[in-house]
Coordinates of C-alpha atoms in Angstrom, one line a residue:
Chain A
X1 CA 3.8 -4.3 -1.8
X2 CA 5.1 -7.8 -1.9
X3 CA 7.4 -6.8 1.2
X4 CA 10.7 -8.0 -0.6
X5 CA 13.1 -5.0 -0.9
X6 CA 15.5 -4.6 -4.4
X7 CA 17.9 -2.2 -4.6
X8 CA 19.6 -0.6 -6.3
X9 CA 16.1 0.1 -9.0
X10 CA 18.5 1.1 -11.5
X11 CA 22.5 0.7 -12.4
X12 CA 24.3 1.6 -14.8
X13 CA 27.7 0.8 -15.8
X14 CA 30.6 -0.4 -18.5
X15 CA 31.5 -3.7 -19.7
X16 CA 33.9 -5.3 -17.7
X17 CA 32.5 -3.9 -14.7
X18 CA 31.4 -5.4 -11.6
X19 CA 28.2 -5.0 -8.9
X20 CA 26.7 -5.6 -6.9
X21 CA 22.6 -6.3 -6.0
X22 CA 20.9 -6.9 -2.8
X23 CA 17.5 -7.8 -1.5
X24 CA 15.8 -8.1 2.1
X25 CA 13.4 -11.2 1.5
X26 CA 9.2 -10.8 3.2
X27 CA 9.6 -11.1 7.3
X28 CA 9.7 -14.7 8.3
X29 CA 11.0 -16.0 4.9
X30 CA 13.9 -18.4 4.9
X31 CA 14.5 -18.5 1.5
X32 CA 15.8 -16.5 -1.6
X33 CA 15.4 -16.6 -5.1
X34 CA 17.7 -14.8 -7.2
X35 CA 16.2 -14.7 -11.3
X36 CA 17.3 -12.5 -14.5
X37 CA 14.4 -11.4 -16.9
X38 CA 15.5 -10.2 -20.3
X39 CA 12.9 -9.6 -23.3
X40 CA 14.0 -12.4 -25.5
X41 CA 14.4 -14.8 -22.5
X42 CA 11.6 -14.3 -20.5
X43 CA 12.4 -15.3 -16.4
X44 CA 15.3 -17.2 -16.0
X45 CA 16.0 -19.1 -12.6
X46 CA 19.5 -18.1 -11.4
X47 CA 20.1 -19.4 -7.9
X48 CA 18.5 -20.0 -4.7
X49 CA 19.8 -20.0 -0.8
X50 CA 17.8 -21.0 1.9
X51 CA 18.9 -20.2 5.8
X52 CA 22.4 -18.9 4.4
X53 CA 23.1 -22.1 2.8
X54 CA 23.2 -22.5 -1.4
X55 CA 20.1 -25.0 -2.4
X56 CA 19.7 -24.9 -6.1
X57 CA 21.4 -23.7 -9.2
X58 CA 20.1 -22.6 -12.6
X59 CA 22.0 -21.4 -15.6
X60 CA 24.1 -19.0 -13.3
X61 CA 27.3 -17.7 -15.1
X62 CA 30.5 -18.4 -13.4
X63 CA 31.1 -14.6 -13.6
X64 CA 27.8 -14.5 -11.5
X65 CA 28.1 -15.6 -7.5
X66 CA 25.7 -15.5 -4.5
X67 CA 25.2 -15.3 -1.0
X68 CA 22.8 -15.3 2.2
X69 CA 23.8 -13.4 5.1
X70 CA 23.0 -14.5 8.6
X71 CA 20.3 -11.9 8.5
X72 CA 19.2 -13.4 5.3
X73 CA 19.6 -10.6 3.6
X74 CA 20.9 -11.7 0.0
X75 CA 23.3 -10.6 -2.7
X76 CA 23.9 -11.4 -6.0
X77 CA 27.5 -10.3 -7.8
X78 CA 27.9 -10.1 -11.0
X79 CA 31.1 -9.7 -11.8
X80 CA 33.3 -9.0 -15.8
X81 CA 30.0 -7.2 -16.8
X82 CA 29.0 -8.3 -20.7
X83 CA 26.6 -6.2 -22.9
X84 CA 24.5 -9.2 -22.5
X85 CA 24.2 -9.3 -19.2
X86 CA 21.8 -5.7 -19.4
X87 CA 18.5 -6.9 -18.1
X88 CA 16.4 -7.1 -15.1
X89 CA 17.2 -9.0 -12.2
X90 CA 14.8 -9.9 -9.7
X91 CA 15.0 -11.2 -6.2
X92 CA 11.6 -13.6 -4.5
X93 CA 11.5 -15.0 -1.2
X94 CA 9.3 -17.5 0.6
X95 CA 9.6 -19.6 3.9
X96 CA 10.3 -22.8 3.1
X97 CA 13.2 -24.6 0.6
X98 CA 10.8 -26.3 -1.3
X99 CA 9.5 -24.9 -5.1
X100 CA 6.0 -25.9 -3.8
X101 CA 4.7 -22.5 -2.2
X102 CA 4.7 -19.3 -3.6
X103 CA 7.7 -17.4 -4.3
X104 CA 7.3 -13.4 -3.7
X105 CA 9.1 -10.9 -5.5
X106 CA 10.8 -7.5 -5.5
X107 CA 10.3 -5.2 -8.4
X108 CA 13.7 -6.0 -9.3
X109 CA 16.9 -3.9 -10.6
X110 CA 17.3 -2.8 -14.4
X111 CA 21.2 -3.2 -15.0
X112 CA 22.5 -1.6 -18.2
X113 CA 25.7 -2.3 -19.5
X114 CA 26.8 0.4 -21.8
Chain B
X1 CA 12.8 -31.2 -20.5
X2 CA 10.1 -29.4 -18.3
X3 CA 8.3 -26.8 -20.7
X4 CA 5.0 -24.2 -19.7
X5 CA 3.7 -22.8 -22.7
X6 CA 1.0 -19.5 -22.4
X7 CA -1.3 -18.6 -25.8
X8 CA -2.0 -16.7 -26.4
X9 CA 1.5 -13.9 -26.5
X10 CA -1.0 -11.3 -26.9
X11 CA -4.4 -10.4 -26.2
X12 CA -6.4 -7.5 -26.9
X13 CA -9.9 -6.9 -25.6
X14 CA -12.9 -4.3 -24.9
X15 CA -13.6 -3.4 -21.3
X16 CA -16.1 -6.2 -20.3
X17 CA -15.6 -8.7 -22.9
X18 CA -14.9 -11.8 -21.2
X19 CA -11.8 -14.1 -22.3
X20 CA -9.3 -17.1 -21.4
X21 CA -5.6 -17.5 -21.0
X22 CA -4.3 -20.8 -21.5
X23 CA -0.8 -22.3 -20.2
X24 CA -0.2 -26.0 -20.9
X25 CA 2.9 -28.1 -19.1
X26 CA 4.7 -30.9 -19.3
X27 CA 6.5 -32.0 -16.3
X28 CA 6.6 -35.5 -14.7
X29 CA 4.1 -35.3 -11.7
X30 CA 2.7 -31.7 -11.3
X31 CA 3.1 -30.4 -8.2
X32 CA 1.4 -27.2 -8.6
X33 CA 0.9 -24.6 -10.5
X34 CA 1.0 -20.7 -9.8
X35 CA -0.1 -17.7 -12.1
X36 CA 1.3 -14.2 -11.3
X37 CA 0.7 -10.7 -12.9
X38 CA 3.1 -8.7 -13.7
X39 CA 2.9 -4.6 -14.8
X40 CA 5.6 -2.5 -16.8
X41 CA 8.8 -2.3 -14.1
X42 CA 7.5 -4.2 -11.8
X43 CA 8.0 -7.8 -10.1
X44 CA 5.6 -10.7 -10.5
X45 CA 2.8 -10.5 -8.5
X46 CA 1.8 -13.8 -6.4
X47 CA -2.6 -14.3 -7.7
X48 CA -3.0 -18.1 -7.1
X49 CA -1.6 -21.6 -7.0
X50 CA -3.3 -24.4 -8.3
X51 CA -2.1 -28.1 -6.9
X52 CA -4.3 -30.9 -8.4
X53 CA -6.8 -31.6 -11.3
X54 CA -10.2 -29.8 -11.4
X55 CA -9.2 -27.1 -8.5
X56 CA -10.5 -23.3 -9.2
X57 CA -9.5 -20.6 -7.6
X58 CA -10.8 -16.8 -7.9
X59 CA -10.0 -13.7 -7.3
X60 CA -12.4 -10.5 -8.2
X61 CA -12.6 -10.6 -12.3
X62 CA -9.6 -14.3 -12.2
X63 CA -10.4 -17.3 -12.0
X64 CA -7.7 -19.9 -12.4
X65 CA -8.9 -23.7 -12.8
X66 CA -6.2 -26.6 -13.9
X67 CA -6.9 -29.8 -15.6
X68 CA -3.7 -32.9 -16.0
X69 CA -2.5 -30.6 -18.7
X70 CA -3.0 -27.1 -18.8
X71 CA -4.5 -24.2 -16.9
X72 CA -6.9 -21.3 -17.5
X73 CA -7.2 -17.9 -16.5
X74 CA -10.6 -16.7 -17.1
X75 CA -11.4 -13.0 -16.9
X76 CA -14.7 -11.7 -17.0
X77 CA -15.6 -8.6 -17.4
X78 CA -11.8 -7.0 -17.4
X79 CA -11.4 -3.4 -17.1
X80 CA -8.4 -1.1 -18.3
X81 CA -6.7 -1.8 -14.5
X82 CA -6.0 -5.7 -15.9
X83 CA -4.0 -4.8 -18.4
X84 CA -0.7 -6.6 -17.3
X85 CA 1.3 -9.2 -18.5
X86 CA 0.2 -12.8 -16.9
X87 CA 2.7 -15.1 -16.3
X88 CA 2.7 -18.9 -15.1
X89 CA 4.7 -21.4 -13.6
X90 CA 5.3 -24.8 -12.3
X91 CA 8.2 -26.0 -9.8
X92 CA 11.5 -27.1 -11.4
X93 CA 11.8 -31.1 -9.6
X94 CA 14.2 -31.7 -12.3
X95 CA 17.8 -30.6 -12.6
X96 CA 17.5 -27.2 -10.5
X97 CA 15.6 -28.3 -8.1
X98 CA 13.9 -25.5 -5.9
X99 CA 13.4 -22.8 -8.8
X100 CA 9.6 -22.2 -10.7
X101 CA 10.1 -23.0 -14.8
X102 CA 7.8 -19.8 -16.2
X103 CA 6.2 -19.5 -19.1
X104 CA 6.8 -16.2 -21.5
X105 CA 3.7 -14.9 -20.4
X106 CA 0.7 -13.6 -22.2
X107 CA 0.0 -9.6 -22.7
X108 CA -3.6 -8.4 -22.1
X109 CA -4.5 -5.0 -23.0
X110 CA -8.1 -4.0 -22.2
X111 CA -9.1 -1.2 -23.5
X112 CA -12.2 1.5 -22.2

């Protein structure tokens, strides 16, 4: 148990739909990861927030949008839902900002987009 | 552009037949390295990070060692539980600074 908490494990929903995700990072960990997995793609970096505040952005959609709570709790929206954006998203957390230390992850929600 | 490479995608082997996986990089100025195993609908699981030239680390059957180029994960003596799919990674100091680049992975199967 990596101690990061996903949920929901599994959604499923039309196109044009919207979500949402959340995650609960490891006790003690400032920062969150937010990644999509896909078979084709293998682990793409989406965006991370550390202490509630946005630090680094991958290839995030605009359609796609973030944020850190004050309990640093995280969510990820994804919003206009696309067949393509079935796939499994995962959420990592680790203390510090920096992509030096390991990141720990949740096992992650399969979205399908029917 | 920053690019980690595994080989092989797949690899089959007999319970207790030793083998390697290999991940090469190219990135300006490693700062570490990190392997993780990940099983059928799960997450990646944290097994090491590597940060400079000729460090090994081990865990049970892994042992991960990293030269200026590429890394290894030995496994000796697997057995059917290490079956997983290993992934690696290096940190992203480029244009998305804070994120880990990974690699596609490679797919051992050990079989009893």
């Amino acid at each position: 148990d990596s101690g990061v908490t996903q949920t929901p494990k599994h959604l499923i929903t039309a196109t044009g739909q919207r979500v949402t995700l959340r995650c609960s990072p490891r006790s003690g960990d400032l920062s969150v990861y937010w990644y999509q997995q896909s078979l084709d793609q293998g682990l793409q970096f989406l965006i991370q927030y550390y202490n509630g505040e946005e630090r680094a952005k991958g290839n995030i959609l605009e359609r796609f949008s973030a944020q850190q709570f004050p309990d640093l709790h995280s969510e990820l929206n994804l919003s206009s839902l696309e067949l393509g954006d079935s796939a499994l998203y995962f959420c990592a957390s680790s203390k510090g900002q920096g992509p030096n230390q390991p990141q720990h992850f949740g096992d992650g929600t399969r979205l399908s987009i029917l | 552009e920053d690019q980690v490479t595994q080989s092989p995608e797949a690899l089959r082997l007999q319970e207790g037949e030793s083998s390697s996986l290999n991940c090469s990089y190219t990135v300006s100025g490693l700062r570490g390295l990190f392997w993780y195993r990940q099983d059928p609908g799960k997450g990646p699981e944290f097994l090491f990070t590597l940060y400079s030239a000729g460090e090994e680390k081990e865990k049970e059957r892994l042992k991960a060692t990293l030269t200026k180029k590429e890394s290894f994960l030995h496994i000796t003596a697997p057995k059917p539980e290490d079956s997983a799919t290993y992934l690696c990674a290096v940190p992203d100091y480029g244009g998305s600074q804070g994120n880990l680049i990974f690699g596609k992975g490679t797919k051992l199967s050990v079989k009893p």
